[in-house]
C-alpha cells in the first residue's frame, strides 16, 4: 500500500527530491502530497520537481509555536497525510505532536545511530577517527535521534576523508536508503 506523504525540510532538500522522484517514477506506491518548510529561505523550495506539490512555509522567524502547530495540523489533516518524512528538518517537534503521529514520523540521520546523535555527526565521526560511518532511518520519538531504527547503510571512512567528503559519500547512501525504507514500510503496512 502507498502512503500520502508529507516531507518536512529546512534546507537543501536533496532527500526530499529523491523521494518525490521515486514517487513520480512509480518506484514507490506512495505520493508526496505536501512539502513543509520551516524556513522561507530553504533552497529545497526551488527544486523543480516539487513545483506541482502544495508547499506550506512556516517560517521560523515569523511564526510562534502555537500558530506553527495549528497551521501544520490543519494542512496535514486536509491532505489526509499518512506518513511524515523528515529530511533535513532542523526543528525539534513537540512531544504532543510526536505522540499524535506515533510510528508515522520517520527521520534520516547521517550517522550510524546510536553513534553521533545531534548536530554535525559527520564532523564528529571524523574527529573520532571511526573506520565506518553511514546513515540511519528511524522512527521519531520524544528524544533526539533515538527512535527505533528501521534501516541503516554503511560506508568505509578513508584516512583522507574530511567532513565534506564524508558528508557527500553518506548523502549518496541516504538517497537510496530513504527510498528503500519507504518501500519497506509500504510492503509491511497492514501485515503487522
Ligand atoms: C542530510 O544529510 C540529513 O541526513 C541531515 O541533514 C541533511 C539534509 O540534506 N539531517 C540531520 O542531520 C537531522 N538530524 P538534504 O536537505 O539535502 O536532504
Tab-separated table of C-alpha atoms and ligand atoms in Angstrom, residues 9-16 87-90 107-110 118-122 135 144-145 167 170-171 174-175, ligand 1:
chain	number	residue	atom	x	y	z
A	9	UNK	CA	12.606	20.270	5.142
A	10	UNK	CA	14.720	23.183	6.373
A	11	UNK	CA	17.448	23.402	3.755
A	12	UNK	CA	18.846	21.886	0.572
A	13	UNK	CA	16.134	19.266	0.096
A	14	UNK	CA	18.076	16.590	-1.776
A	15	UNK	CA	16.457	13.727	0.164
A	16	UNK	CA	13.077	15.329	-0.493
A	87	UNK	CA	14.507	15.289	5.500
A	88	UNK	CA	16.984	17.722	6.992
A	89	UNK	CA	14.238	19.273	9.120
A	90	UNK	CA	16.050	21.202	11.840
A	107	UNK	CA	13.757	10.741	10.015
A	108	UNK	CA	17.049	10.291	8.209
A	109	UNK	CA	20.278	10.984	10.060
A	110	UNK	CA	23.824	10.987	8.633
A	118	UNK	CA	22.617	15.655	17.061
A	119	UNK	CA	24.463	18.263	15.037
A	120	UNK	CA	27.471	17.732	12.738
A	121	UNK	CA	27.615	13.946	13.005
A	122	UNK	CA	29.978	13.693	10.024
A	135	UNK	CA	23.184	6.763	7.671
A	144	UNK	CA	16.518	13.384	19.553
A	145	UNK	CA	17.782	10.772	17.063
A	167	UNK	CA	29.070	14.053	4.078
A	170	UNK	CA	26.903	9.477	3.195
A	171	UNK	CA	24.386	11.645	1.337
A	174	UNK	CA	20.945	8.439	2.245
A	175	UNK	CA	19.179	8.994	-1.067
B	1	LIG	C1	21.015	15.133	5.402
B	1	LIG	O1	22.348	14.712	5.465
B	1	LIG	C2	20.224	14.580	6.582
B	1	LIG	O2	20.610	13.290	6.936
B	1	LIG	C3	20.594	15.569	7.646
B	1	LIG	O3	20.559	16.821	7.003
B	1	LIG	C4	20.905	16.637	5.628
B	1	LIG	C5	19.807	17.243	4.787
B	1	LIG	O4	20.159	17.196	3.440
B	1	LIG	N1	19.681	15.513	8.736
B	1	LIG	C6	20.061	15.648	10.009
B	1	LIG	O5	21.201	15.864	10.353
B	1	LIG	C7	18.933	15.531	11.027
B	1	LIG	N2	19.436	15.199	12.286
B	1	LIG	P1	19.070	17.435	2.328
B	1	LIG	O6	18.325	18.711	2.734
B	1	LIG	O7	19.848	17.631	1.060
B	1	LIG	O8	18.162	16.233	2.292
